[in-house]
C-alpha cells in the first residue's frame, strides 16, 4: 500500500483568532507535493472556524489537540470526541507529552481517550516518547514500548488500521535540538517492528509514524527522507507560514511506494 506523507501543525496554546485565520489562509495556499496531507491542530476555540475555512482545500484536515476520556456528561470544561466529530474534525492528538506532564494524563487515561476517538470516527494521533534521563540511561526503547503496550497494543487489528503514531522524544520538543537522524530512524524502526510483532508486518507497514521535536525547514528534508518516518508533527515552526510551508515542501523528499 502506498503511504502518503503527513505534515501536522500543533499550534499548542498559541495565536489569537485573527492570527490563526491568517496563518490557516497562508498555509492553505502553499502548494504541497502531490502525496502530502496537511493536518492543522488549532486550539479548541478555533476548530469550527478552521474546519469551515479549509473546507475547499481537500489536502488540509483539522485535528483537535485533545479530547475527553469520557463519552459525555457532567464534566465541566471538557470537550467530547463526538463534539469534535460533529463539527467536521477528523483527527485528534492524544497523549502529547505536555498533556502527560502538566495535566496528569497516564497511559490508562490516554488509552480511554484513544477509544473515545475511535468510537467517534476520529483518527487518533497517538504520541509517545521518552524524557531525557531515560534516553541517557539507554532505556528509551523499553520506555516507549511500555507506553505502546499500555495503549496501542490493547487495540485489535481493525482498530489499528486507522491510527497515526507520533514519536516525540521529550528532550527534543521545543529545545531547537532535534534527535539525530540515526536516533529517529532507530526508534521509528523499533516502533514499526514492535507493531509487526503484535499485528503482523502488513499492518505495521500501513501504520503512520510521524516524528516530532524541533522539526524545522533546515532539518526537515533529512528527517522526512528516513525509511520509517511517514511525516512530521511540528510545533514551533508551524506558527509561521513560511517555515511550515518550507517543511511541507520538504516532504517531497519522502517518497515510498
Ligand atoms: P516543537 O516542534 O516546537 O519542538 O514541538 C514539537 C511538538 O511537541 C509537536 O507536537
Short mmCIF file of C-alpha atoms and ligand atoms in Angstrom, two decimals:
data_model
loop_
_atom_site.label_atom_id
_atom_site.label_comp_id
_atom_site.label_asym_id
_atom_site.label_seq_id
_atom_site.Cartn_x
_atom_site.Cartn_y
_atom_site.Cartn_z
CA UNK A 1 0.00 0.00 0.00
CA UNK A 2 1.31 3.41 -0.93
CA UNK A 3 1.93 5.69 2.04
CA UNK A 4 1.48 9.39 1.75
CA UNK A 5 3.26 11.95 3.91
CA UNK A 6 1.59 13.73 6.78
CA UNK A 7 2.79 17.13 7.90
CA UNK A 8 0.90 18.13 11.01
CA UNK A 9 0.94 21.50 12.76
CA UNK A 10 0.40 21.52 16.50
CA UNK A 11 -0.33 25.13 17.36
CA UNK A 12 -0.49 24.28 21.08
CA UNK A 13 -1.78 27.23 23.16
CA UNK A 14 -0.72 29.96 20.76
CA UNK A 15 -2.32 32.54 18.43
CA UNK A 16 -5.20 34.97 18.69
CA UNK A 17 -8.21 34.33 16.45
CA UNK A 18 -7.10 36.80 13.78
CA UNK A 19 -3.59 35.33 13.75
CA UNK A 20 -4.97 31.80 13.46
CA UNK A 21 -7.10 32.85 10.48
CA UNK A 22 -4.17 34.48 8.73
CA UNK A 23 -1.92 31.51 9.33
CA UNK A 24 -4.51 29.00 8.09
CA UNK A 25 -5.14 31.08 4.95
CA UNK A 26 -1.40 31.34 4.23
CA UNK A 27 -0.90 27.60 4.73
CA UNK A 28 -3.90 26.85 2.52
CA UNK A 29 -2.18 28.45 -0.46
CA UNK A 30 1.22 26.82 -0.01
CA UNK A 31 1.27 24.08 -2.61
CA UNK A 32 2.19 20.71 -1.12
CA UNK A 33 3.75 17.86 -3.08
CA UNK A 34 1.03 15.65 -4.51
CA UNK A 35 1.38 12.89 -1.92
CA UNK A 36 1.35 15.19 1.13
CA UNK A 37 -1.51 15.67 3.52
CA UNK A 38 -1.55 18.64 5.89
CA UNK A 39 -3.15 18.45 9.31
CA UNK A 40 -3.72 21.59 11.37
CA UNK A 41 -4.32 21.26 15.12
CA UNK A 42 -5.51 24.61 16.43
CA UNK A 43 -6.80 25.25 19.97
CA UNK A 44 -10.40 24.10 20.58
CA UNK A 45 -11.98 27.55 20.24
CA UNK A 46 -10.82 27.88 16.64
CA UNK A 47 -11.63 24.38 15.48
CA UNK A 48 -15.07 25.01 14.00
CA UNK A 49 -13.91 28.05 12.08
CA UNK A 50 -10.81 26.25 10.82
CA UNK A 51 -12.88 23.34 9.53
CA UNK A 52 -15.06 25.80 7.58
CA UNK A 53 -12.14 27.86 6.39
CA UNK A 54 -10.14 24.96 4.98
CA UNK A 55 -13.14 23.02 3.61
CA UNK A 56 -12.30 23.87 0.00
CA UNK A 57 -8.74 22.53 0.39
CA UNK A 58 -9.01 18.74 0.29
CA UNK A 59 -5.36 18.19 1.28
CA UNK A 60 -5.90 20.03 4.60
CA UNK A 61 -7.56 18.33 7.56
CA UNK A 62 -8.29 19.61 11.02
CA UNK A 63 -7.29 17.97 14.27
CA UNK A 64 -8.03 18.72 17.91
CA UNK A 65 -5.14 18.72 20.38
CA UNK A 66 -7.01 16.67 22.96
CA UNK A 67 -10.41 15.20 23.84
CA UNK A 68 -12.11 13.97 26.98
CA UNK A 69 -11.73 10.38 28.15
CA UNK A 70 -15.46 10.44 28.95
CA UNK A 71 -18.19 9.96 26.35
CA UNK A 72 -20.37 12.83 27.57
CA UNK A 73 -21.96 14.18 30.72
CA UNK A 74 -21.28 16.46 33.68
CA UNK A 75 -17.59 17.16 33.05
CA UNK A 76 -17.30 20.93 33.15
CA UNK A 77 -14.73 22.35 30.78
CA UNK A 78 -14.17 19.14 28.81
CA UNK A 79 -14.70 18.53 25.09
CA UNK A 80 -16.04 15.16 23.98
CA UNK A 81 -14.87 13.25 20.92
CA UNK A 82 -18.40 13.19 19.48
CA UNK A 83 -18.45 17.01 19.55
CA UNK A 84 -15.24 17.16 17.54
CA UNK A 85 -16.66 14.69 15.04
CA UNK A 86 -19.89 16.70 14.80
CA UNK A 87 -18.08 19.85 13.64
CA UNK A 88 -16.09 18.04 10.94
CA UNK A 89 -12.87 17.48 12.80
CA UNK A 90 -11.11 14.35 11.51
CA UNK A 91 -8.17 13.83 13.87
CA UNK A 92 -7.27 14.29 17.50
CA UNK A 93 -3.84 14.37 19.13
CA UNK A 94 -3.85 12.00 22.10
CA UNK A 95 -1.30 11.68 24.89
CA UNK A 96 1.01 14.53 23.95
CA UNK A 97 3.85 14.72 26.47
CA UNK A 98 2.65 18.17 27.57
CA UNK A 99 -0.74 16.65 28.47
CA UNK A 100 1.01 13.88 30.33
CA UNK A 101 3.33 16.28 32.16
CA UNK A 102 1.06 19.21 33.05
CA UNK A 103 -2.35 17.54 33.19
CA UNK A 104 -1.52 14.20 34.75
CA UNK A 105 -2.50 12.04 31.80
CA UNK A 106 -1.50 8.47 32.47
CA UNK A 107 -1.35 5.67 29.91
CA UNK A 108 -4.73 4.49 31.24
CA UNK A 109 -6.30 7.90 30.52
CA UNK A 110 -4.56 8.10 27.15
CA UNK A 111 -5.99 4.70 26.25
CA UNK A 112 -9.54 5.79 27.20
CA UNK A 113 -9.16 8.94 25.11
CA UNK A 114 -7.98 6.88 22.17
CA UNK A 115 -11.06 4.66 22.47
CA UNK A 116 -13.41 7.67 22.57
CA UNK A 117 -11.73 8.99 19.43
CA UNK A 118 -12.05 5.69 17.58
CA UNK A 119 -15.69 5.22 18.65
CA UNK A 120 -16.44 8.59 17.12
CA UNK A 121 -14.63 8.07 13.81
CA UNK A 122 -11.75 10.36 14.67
CA UNK A 123 -8.24 9.27 13.80
CA UNK A 124 -6.07 9.47 16.91
CA UNK A 125 -2.57 10.87 16.59
CA UNK A 126 -1.11 8.92 19.48
CA UNK A 127 2.06 10.44 20.94
CA UNK A 128 4.85 8.56 22.64
CA UNK A 129 8.42 9.44 23.57
CA UNK A 130 10.92 9.33 26.39
CA UNK A 131 12.31 12.04 28.70
CA UNK A 132 16.00 12.95 28.72
CA UNK A 133 17.03 10.89 31.75
CA UNK A 134 15.52 7.77 30.21
CA UNK A 135 17.42 8.40 26.98
CA UNK A 136 20.64 8.96 28.94
CA UNK A 137 20.15 5.62 30.66
CA UNK A 138 19.64 3.98 27.28
CA UNK A 139 16.16 2.84 28.33
CA UNK A 140 14.25 4.67 25.61
CA UNK A 141 13.18 1.55 23.70
CA UNK A 142 11.76 -0.08 26.82
CA UNK A 143 10.05 3.16 27.87
CA UNK A 144 8.31 3.70 24.56
CA UNK A 145 7.45 0.02 24.25
CA UNK A 146 5.77 0.22 27.65
CA UNK A 147 3.77 3.28 26.59
CA UNK A 148 2.57 1.42 23.50
CA UNK A 149 1.86 -1.74 25.44
CA UNK A 150 -0.47 0.22 27.73
CA UNK A 151 -2.28 1.98 24.92
CA UNK A 152 -1.85 0.94 21.31
CA UNK A 153 -1.41 -2.78 21.85
CA UNK A 154 -4.81 -3.06 23.55
CA UNK A 155 -6.41 -2.34 20.19
CA UNK A 156 -7.49 -5.04 17.82
CA UNK A 157 -6.24 -5.23 14.25
CA UNK A 158 -9.25 -3.48 12.80
CA UNK A 159 -8.91 -0.53 15.19
CA UNK A 160 -5.23 -0.24 14.45
CA UNK A 161 -5.62 0.42 10.75
CA UNK A 162 -6.70 4.00 11.37
CA UNK A 163 -4.15 5.25 13.88
CA UNK A 164 -1.32 7.67 13.46
CA UNK A 165 1.61 7.41 15.85
CA UNK A 166 3.92 10.27 16.69
CA UNK A 167 7.30 9.60 18.22
CA UNK A 168 8.27 12.75 20.09
CA UNK A 169 11.32 12.45 22.35
CA UNK A 170 10.55 14.93 25.12
CA UNK A 171 14.09 16.29 25.19
CA UNK A 172 13.74 17.38 21.56
CA UNK A 173 10.42 19.23 21.97
CA UNK A 174 10.77 23.00 21.91
CA UNK A 175 14.51 22.81 22.51
CA UNK A 176 15.63 23.56 18.97
CA UNK A 177 17.66 20.34 19.04
CA UNK A 178 16.01 17.55 17.11
CA UNK A 179 17.01 13.95 17.62
CA UNK A 180 19.69 12.84 15.15
CA UNK A 181 18.60 11.05 12.01
CA UNK A 182 20.16 7.83 13.41
CA UNK A 183 18.20 8.18 16.65
CA UNK A 184 14.97 8.90 14.79
CA UNK A 185 15.30 6.04 12.31
CA UNK A 186 16.29 3.63 15.06
CA UNK A 187 13.21 4.43 17.15
CA UNK A 188 10.79 4.50 14.23
CA UNK A 189 12.10 1.16 13.07
CA UNK A 190 11.82 -0.20 16.60
CA UNK A 191 8.22 1.00 16.88
CA UNK A 192 7.30 -0.49 13.50
CA UNK A 193 8.96 -3.77 14.43
CA UNK A 194 7.06 -3.87 17.71
CA UNK A 195 3.80 -3.32 15.82
CA UNK A 196 4.79 -6.06 13.36
CA UNK A 197 5.39 -8.49 16.21
CA UNK A 198 1.91 -7.81 17.57
CA UNK A 199 -0.12 -7.44 14.41
CA UNK A 200 1.98 -8.71 11.52
CA UNK A 201 4.16 -6.86 9.07
CA UNK A 202 1.38 -5.91 6.64
CA UNK A 203 -0.34 -3.82 9.31
CA UNK A 204 2.96 -2.43 10.55
CA UNK A 205 3.77 -1.24 7.05
CA UNK A 206 0.45 0.59 6.82
CA UNK A 207 0.96 2.39 10.13
CA UNK A 208 1.89 6.05 10.01
CA UNK A 209 4.69 7.03 12.35
CA UNK A 210 5.41 10.75 12.49
CA UNK A 211 8.43 12.34 14.10
CA UNK A 212 8.05 15.40 16.35
CA UNK A 213 10.62 17.50 18.20
CA UNK A 214 12.29 20.62 16.76
CA UNK A 215 11.44 19.86 13.14
CA UNK A 216 12.28 22.95 11.09
CA UNK A 217 12.98 23.81 7.46
CA UNK A 218 16.72 23.19 7.99
CA UNK A 219 16.33 19.57 9.09
CA UNK A 220 13.00 18.58 7.50
CA UNK A 221 14.43 17.08 4.31
CA UNK A 222 16.83 14.71 6.07
CA UNK A 223 14.24 13.67 8.65
CA UNK A 224 11.49 13.12 6.09
CA UNK A 225 13.80 11.05 3.88
CA UNK A 226 14.23 8.40 6.58
CA UNK A 227 12.88 4.99 5.76
CA UNK A 228 10.47 4.64 8.70
CA UNK A 229 9.40 8.27 9.00
CA UNK A 230 5.99 8.96 7.47
CA UNK A 231 5.77 12.63 8.29
CA UNK A 232 6.25 15.24 10.98
CA UNK A 233 4.38 16.72 13.90
CA UNK A 234 5.57 20.31 14.07
CA UNK A 235 5.22 22.71 17.00
CA UNK A 236 7.17 25.98 16.96
CA UNK A 237 7.92 26.03 13.23
CA UNK A 238 4.20 25.59 12.43
CA UNK A 239 3.37 29.04 13.83
CA UNK A 240 4.86 30.84 10.83
CA UNK A 241 3.50 30.13 7.36
CA UNK A 242 6.95 30.45 5.77
CA UNK A 243 8.63 27.85 7.93
CA UNK A 244 5.67 25.47 7.94
CA UNK A 245 5.29 25.67 4.16
CA UNK A 246 9.02 25.03 3.76
CA UNK A 247 8.59 21.83 5.79
CA UNK A 248 5.57 20.90 3.68
CA UNK A 249 7.66 21.35 0.54
CA UNK A 250 10.48 19.30 2.08
CA UNK A 251 8.04 16.38 2.23
CA UNK A 252 8.80 15.88 -1.45
CA UNK A 253 11.86 14.05 -0.07
CA UNK A 254 9.55 11.39 1.30
CA UNK A 255 8.67 9.00 -1.49
CA UNK A 256 7.89 5.46 -0.55
CA UNK A 257 5.69 3.21 -2.64
P1 LIG B 1 8.47 21.67 18.53
O1 LIG B 1 8.39 21.47 17.04
O2 LIG B 1 8.23 23.08 18.96
O3 LIG B 1 9.69 21.04 19.13
O4 LIG B 1 7.21 20.84 19.16
C1 LIG B 1 7.02 19.53 18.80
C2 LIG B 1 5.71 19.08 19.32
O5 LIG B 1 5.52 18.98 20.53
C3 LIG B 1 4.65 18.79 18.37
O6 LIG B 1 3.57 18.16 18.97
#
